[in-house]
Coordinates of C-alpha atoms and ligand atoms in Angstrom, one line a residue:
X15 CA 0.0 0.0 0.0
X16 CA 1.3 3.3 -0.9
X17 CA 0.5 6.2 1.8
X18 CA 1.5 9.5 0.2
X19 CA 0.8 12.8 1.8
X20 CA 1.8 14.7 -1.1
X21 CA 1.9 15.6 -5.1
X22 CA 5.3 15.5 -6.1
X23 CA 4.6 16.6 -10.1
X24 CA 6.4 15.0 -12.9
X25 CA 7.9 11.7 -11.1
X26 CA 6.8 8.0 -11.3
X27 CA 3.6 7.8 -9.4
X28 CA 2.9 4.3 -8.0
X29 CA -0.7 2.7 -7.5
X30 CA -2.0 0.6 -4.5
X31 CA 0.5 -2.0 -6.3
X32 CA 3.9 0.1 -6.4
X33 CA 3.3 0.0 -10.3
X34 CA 3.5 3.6 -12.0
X35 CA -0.1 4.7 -12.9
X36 CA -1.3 4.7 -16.0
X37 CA -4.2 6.9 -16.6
X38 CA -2.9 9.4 -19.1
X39 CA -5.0 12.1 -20.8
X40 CA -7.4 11.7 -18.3
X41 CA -10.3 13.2 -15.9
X42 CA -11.7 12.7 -12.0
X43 CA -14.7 11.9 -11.5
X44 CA -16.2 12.0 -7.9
X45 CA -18.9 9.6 -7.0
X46 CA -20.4 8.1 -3.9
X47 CA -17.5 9.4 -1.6
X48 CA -14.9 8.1 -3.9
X49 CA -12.4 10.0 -6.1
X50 CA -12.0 7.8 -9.8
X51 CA -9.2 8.8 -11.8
X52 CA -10.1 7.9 -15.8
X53 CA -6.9 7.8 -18.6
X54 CA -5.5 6.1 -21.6
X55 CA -3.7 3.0 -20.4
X56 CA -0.3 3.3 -22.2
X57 CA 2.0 0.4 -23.1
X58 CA 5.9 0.1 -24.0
X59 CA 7.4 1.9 -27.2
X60 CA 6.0 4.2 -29.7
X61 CA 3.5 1.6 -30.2
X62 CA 2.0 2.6 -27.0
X63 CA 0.8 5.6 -28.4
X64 CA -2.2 3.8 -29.6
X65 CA -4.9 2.0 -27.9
X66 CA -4.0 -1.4 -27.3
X67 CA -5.7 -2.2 -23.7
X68 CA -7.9 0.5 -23.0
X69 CA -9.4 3.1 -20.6
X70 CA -7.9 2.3 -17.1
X71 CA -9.4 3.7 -13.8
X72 CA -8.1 4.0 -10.3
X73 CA -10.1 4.8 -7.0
X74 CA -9.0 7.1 -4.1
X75 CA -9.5 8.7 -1.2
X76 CA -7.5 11.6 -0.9
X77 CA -6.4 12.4 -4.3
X78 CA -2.8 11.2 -3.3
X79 CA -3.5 7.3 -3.1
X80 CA -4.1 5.6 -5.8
X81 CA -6.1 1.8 -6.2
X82 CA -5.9 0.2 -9.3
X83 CA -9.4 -0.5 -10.5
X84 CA -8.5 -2.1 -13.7
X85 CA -9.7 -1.5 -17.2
X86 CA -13.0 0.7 -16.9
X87 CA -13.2 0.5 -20.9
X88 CA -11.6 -2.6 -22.7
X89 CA -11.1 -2.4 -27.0
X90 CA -11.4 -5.9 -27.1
X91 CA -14.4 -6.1 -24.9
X92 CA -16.3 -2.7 -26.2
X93 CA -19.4 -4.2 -27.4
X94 CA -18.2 -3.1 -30.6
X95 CA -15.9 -4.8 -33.5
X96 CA -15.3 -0.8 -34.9
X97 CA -12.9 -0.8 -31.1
X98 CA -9.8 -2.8 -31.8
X99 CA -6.1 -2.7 -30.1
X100 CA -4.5 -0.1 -32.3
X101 CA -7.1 2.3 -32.6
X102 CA -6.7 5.8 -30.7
X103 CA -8.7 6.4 -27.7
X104 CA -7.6 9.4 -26.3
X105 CA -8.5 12.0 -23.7
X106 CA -11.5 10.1 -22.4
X107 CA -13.8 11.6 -19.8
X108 CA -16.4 10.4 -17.4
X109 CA -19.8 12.1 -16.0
X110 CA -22.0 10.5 -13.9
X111 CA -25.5 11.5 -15.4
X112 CA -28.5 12.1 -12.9
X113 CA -31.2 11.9 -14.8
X114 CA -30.6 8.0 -15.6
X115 CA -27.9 6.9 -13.3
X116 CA -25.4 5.9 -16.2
X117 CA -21.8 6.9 -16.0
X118 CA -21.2 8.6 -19.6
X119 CA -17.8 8.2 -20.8
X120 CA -16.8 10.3 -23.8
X121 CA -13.2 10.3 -26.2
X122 CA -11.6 11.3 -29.2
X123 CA -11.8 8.2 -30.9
X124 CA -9.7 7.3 -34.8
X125 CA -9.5 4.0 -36.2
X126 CA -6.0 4.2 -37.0
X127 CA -2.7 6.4 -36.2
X128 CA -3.7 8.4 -39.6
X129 CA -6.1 10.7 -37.5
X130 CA -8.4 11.5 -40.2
X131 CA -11.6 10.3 -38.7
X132 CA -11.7 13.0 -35.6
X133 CA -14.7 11.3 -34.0
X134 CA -16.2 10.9 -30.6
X135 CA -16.9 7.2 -29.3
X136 CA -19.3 7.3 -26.3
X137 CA -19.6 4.8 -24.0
X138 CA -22.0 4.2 -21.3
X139 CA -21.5 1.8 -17.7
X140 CA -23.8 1.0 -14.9
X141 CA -21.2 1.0 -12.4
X142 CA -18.2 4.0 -12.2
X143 CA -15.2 1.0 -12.7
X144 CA -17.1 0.3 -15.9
X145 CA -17.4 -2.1 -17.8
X146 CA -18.2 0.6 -20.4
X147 CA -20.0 -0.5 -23.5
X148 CA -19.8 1.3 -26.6
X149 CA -23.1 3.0 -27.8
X150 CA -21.7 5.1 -30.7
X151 CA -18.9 6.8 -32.3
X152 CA -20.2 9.9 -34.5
X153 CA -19.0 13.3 -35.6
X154 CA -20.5 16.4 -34.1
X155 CA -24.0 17.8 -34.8
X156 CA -24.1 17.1 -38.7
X157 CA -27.2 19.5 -40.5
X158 CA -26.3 22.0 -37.8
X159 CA -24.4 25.2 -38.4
X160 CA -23.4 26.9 -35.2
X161 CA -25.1 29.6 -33.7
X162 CA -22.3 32.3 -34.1
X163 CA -21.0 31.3 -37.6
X164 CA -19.7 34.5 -39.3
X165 CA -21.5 35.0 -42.8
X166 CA -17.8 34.5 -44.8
X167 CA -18.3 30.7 -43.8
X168 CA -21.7 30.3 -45.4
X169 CA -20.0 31.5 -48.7
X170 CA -20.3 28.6 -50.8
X171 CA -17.1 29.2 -52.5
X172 CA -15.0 28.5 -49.3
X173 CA -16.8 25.8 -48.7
X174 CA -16.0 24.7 -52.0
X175 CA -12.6 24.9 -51.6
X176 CA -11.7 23.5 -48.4
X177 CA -14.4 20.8 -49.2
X178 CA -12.4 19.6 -52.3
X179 CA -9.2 19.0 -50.0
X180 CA -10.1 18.7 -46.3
X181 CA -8.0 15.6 -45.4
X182 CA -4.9 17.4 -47.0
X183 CA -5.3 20.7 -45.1
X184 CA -3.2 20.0 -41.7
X185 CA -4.4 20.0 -38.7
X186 CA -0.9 21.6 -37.5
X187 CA -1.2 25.7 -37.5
X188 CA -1.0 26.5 -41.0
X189 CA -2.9 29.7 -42.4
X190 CA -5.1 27.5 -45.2
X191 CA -7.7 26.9 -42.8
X192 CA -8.6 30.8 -42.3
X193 CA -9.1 30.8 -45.9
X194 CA -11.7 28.5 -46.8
X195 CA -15.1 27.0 -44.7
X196 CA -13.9 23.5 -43.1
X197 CA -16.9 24.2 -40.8
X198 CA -19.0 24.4 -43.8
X199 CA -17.6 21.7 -45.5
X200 CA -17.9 19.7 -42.5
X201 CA -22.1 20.5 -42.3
X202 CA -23.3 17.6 -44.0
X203 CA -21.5 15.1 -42.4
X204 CA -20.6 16.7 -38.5
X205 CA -18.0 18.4 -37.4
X206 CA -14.6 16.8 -36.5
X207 CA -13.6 16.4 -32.9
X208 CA -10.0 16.2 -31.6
X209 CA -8.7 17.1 -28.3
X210 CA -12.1 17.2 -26.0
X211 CA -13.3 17.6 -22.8
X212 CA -16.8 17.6 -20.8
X213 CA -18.3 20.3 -18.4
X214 CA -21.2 20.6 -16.3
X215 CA -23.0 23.8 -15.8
X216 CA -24.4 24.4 -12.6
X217 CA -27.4 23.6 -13.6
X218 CA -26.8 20.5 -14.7
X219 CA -26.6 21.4 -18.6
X220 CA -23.5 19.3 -19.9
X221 CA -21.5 20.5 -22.8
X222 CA -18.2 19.2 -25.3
X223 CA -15.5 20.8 -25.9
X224 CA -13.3 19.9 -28.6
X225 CA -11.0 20.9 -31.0
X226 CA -12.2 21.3 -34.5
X227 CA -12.0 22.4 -37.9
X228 CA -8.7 20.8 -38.5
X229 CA -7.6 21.6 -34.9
X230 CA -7.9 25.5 -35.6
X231 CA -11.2 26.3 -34.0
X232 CA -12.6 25.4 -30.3
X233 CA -16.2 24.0 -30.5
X234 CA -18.8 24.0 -27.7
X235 CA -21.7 21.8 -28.2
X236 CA -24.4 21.5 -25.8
X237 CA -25.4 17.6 -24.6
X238 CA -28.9 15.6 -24.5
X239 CA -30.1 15.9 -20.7
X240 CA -29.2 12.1 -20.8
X241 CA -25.5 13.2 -21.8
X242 CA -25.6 10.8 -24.5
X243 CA -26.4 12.9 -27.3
X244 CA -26.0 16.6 -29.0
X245 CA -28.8 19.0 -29.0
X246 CA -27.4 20.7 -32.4
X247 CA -26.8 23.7 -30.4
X248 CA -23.0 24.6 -30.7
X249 CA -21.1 27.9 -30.8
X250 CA -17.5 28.6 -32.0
X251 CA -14.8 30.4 -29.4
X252 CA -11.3 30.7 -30.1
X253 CA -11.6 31.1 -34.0
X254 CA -8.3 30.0 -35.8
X255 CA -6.4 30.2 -32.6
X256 CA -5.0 26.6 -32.8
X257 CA -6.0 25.1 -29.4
X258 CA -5.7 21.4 -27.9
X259 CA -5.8 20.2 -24.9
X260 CA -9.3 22.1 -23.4
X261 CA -9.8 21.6 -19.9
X262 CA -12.6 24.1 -18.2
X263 CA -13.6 25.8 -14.7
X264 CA -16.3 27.6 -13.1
X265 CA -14.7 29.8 -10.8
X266 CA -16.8 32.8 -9.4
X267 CA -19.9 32.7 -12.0
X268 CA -16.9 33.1 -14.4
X269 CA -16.1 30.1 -16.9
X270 CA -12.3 29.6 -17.4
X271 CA -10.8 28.1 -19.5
X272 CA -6.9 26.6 -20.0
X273 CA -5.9 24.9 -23.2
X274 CA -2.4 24.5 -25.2
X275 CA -1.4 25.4 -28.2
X276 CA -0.9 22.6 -31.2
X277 CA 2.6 21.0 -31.8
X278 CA 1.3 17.5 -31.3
X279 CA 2.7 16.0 -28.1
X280 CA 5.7 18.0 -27.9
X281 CA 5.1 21.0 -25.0
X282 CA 4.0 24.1 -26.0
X283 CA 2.8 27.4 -24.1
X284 CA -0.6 27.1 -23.1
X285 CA -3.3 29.5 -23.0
X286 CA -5.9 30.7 -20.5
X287 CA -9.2 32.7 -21.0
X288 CA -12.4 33.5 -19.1
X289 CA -16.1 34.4 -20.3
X290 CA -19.1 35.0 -18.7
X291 CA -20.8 32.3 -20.5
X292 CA -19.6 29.3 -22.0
X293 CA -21.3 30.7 -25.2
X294 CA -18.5 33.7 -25.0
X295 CA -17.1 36.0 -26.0
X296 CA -13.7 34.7 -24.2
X297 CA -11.3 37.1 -23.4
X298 CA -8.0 35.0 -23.8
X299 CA -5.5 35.8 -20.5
X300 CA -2.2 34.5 -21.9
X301 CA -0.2 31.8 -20.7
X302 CA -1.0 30.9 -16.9
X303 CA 2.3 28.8 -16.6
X304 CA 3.8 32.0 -15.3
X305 CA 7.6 31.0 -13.6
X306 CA 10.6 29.4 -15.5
X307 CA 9.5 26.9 -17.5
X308 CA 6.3 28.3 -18.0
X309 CA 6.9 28.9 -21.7
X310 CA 6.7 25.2 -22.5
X311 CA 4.2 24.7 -19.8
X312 CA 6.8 23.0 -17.3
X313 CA 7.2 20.4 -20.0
X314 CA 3.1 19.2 -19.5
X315 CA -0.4 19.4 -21.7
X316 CA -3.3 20.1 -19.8
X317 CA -6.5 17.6 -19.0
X318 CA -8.4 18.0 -16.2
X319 CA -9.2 20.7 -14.0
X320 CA -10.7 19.8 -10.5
X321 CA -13.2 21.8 -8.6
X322 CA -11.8 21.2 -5.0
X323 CA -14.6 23.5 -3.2
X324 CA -13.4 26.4 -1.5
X325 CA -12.4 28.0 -4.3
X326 CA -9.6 26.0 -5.1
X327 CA -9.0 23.9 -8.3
X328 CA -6.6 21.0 -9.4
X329 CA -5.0 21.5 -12.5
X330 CA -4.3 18.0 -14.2
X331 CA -1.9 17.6 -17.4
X332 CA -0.1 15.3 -18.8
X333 CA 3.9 15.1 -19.3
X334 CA 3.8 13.1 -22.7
X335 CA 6.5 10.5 -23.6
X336 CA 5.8 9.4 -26.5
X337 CA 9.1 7.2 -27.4
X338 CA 8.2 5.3 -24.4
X339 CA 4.0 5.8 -24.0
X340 CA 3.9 3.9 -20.8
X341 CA 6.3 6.6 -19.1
X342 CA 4.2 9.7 -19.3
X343 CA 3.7 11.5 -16.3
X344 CA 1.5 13.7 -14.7
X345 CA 1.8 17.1 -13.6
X346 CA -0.8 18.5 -11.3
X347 CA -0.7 22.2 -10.1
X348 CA -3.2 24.4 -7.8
X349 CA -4.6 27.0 -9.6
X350 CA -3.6 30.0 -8.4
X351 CA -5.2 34.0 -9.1
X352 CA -3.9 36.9 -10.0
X353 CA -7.1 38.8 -9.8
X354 CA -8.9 37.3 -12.3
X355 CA -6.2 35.5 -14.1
X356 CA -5.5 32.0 -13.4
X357 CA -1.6 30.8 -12.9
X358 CA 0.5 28.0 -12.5
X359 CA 3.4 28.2 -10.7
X360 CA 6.6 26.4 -10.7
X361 CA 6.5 22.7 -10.0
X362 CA 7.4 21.8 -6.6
X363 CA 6.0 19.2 -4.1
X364 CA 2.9 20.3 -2.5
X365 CA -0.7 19.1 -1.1
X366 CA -4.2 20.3 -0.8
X367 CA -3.7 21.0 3.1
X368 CA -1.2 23.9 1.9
X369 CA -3.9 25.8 -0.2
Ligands
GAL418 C1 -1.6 16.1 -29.1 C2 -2.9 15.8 -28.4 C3 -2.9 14.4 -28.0 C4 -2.6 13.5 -29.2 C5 -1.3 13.9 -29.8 C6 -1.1 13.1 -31.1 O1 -1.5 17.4 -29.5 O2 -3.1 16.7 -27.4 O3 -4.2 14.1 -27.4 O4 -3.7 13.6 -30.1 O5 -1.4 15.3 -30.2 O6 0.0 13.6 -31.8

């Protein structure tokens, strides 16, 4: 049994079984007086960059000790032959769902390392250590504009254009996307989702956030009161500002939000905003990773952020290794304000008791 007292970012972590965890672009859920850590089980090698086991979740107490829970979401026991080892699952997050006591998992789901699909897979469990059956894997809200589209989009000669060569267009920062409609091109069928994450409104309304339009735009799309589907209500924010990563707070009856920038899983400088409704505008506030380091985010993407109560909130992100997959680690920070701006300081061994 481990008995830690502390969060010591960026070194080997080890479970209830001494083994480094491996729950990598993950989320918390809370539930029934238990913490459950969700993440992408990573194996050995660049091979471990894909899925090959599954969705792996851990139980705690205290946010510092760790049970191994198993596999919450297994590809070769999703209740679906589309979920094989050697697809990409990644980023997968977990509400528990009120309404009709299902825990709703959601992730960016490709069938292969090409990542041209950009699709969500949900899946759906009785119990929150799974096992989580597949229900679908879809693109976003196709037939459904979003509410704030600018009029250039609609022009049917963009959408022309990036229509005729939307899988070449990269989904690195590259100035081609401003020029044509890949949100109108993407109409008929949905809109491509990436990077993602889930948030609950205080009044229970759930929403996605994901990366879209070739990775250029951020997309919020409001869920089905059972979580399970899209209402075709979505918004843009963050218009060709090149943002992965989302991870999102309610902090004040502000909404915050902390991203990263889009260099794949190499570091980058990551980005804050806030907004008085999800809906925006968003005022971007810079890069919150504010001391030495900061301008590659102390080496980590973002995930997770953790209401704590009190004001105080858990920023979770991940310290990618993708040479060796299984030997990513986790770096997570308190959030920290500078009036209204939300930082992250310096890595350094500290717990909840200190905030
Ligand atoms: C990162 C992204 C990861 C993964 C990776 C693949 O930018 O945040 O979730 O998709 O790219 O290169």
């Amino acid at each position: 049994m481990t008995n830690f007292h502390s969060f010591r970012p960026g070194e080997l972590w080890p479970d209830d079984h001494g083994v480094h965890i491996n729950a990598h672009g993950g989320c918390l859920l809370r539930h029934g007086g238990k913490i459950y850590w969700y993440g992408e089980h990573k194996v050995e090698g660049r091979r471990g960059n894909l899925a090959r086991v599954g969705v792996h979740v851990y139980v705690s107490d205290d946010y510092y000790n760790w049970r191994d829970a198993g596999i919450a979401f297994d590809v070769k026991n999703s209740g679906s032959t589309a979920v094989r080892p050697g697809c990409v699952i990644e980023r997968p997050k977990v509400l528990f769902c009120p309404r009709t006591g299902k825990f709703v998992m959601y992730f960016h789901f490709e069938r292969d390392s090409s990542y041209q699909d950009a699709s969500i897979g949900i899946a759906t469990a009785d119990a929150p250590e799974g096992p989580f059956q597949l229900r679908e894997i879809t693109k976003i809200n196709p037939g459904f504009w979003p509410e704030n589209t600018p009029p250039e989009l609609r022009d049917p000669a963009r959408i022309a254009a990036s229509a005729a060569k939307l899988n070449r267009i990269s989904c690195g920062e590259n100035p081609e996307a401003a020029r044509g409609s890949i949100l109108g091109a993407c109409v008929p069928t949905g809109q491509d989702s990436r990077d993602m994450t889930l948030f609950v409104d205080d009044d229970g309304r759930a929403y996605l956030i994901y990366s879209s339009e070739r990775n250029s735009t951020t997309h919020v799309a409001e869920l089905t009161d059972d979580y399970l589907g899209r209402t075709g209500r979505f918004w843009r924010i963050f218009p060709f500002r090149w943002m992965e990563a989302p991870s999102l707070f309610k902090h004040n009856g502000k909404y915050y939000f902390i991203g990263s920038g889009c260099t794949g899983w190499a570091p980058n400088a990551a980005r804050s905003a806030v907004a008085d409704s999800l809906q925006g505008p968003w005022t971007e506030l810079g890069n919150p990773a504010v001391d030495d380091g900061g301008e590659l985010t102390y080496g980590a993407q973002s995930t997770w952020i953790e209401p704590l109560g009190g004001g105080r909130f858990l920023f979770m992100a991940d310290i990618w290794r993708p040479d060796n997959a299984i030997d990513g680690r986790y770096l997570w920070l308190p959030v920290e304000f500078e009036g209204e701006r939300p930082v992250l300081r310096a890595p350094r061994e500290w717990s909840l008791e200190s905030l």
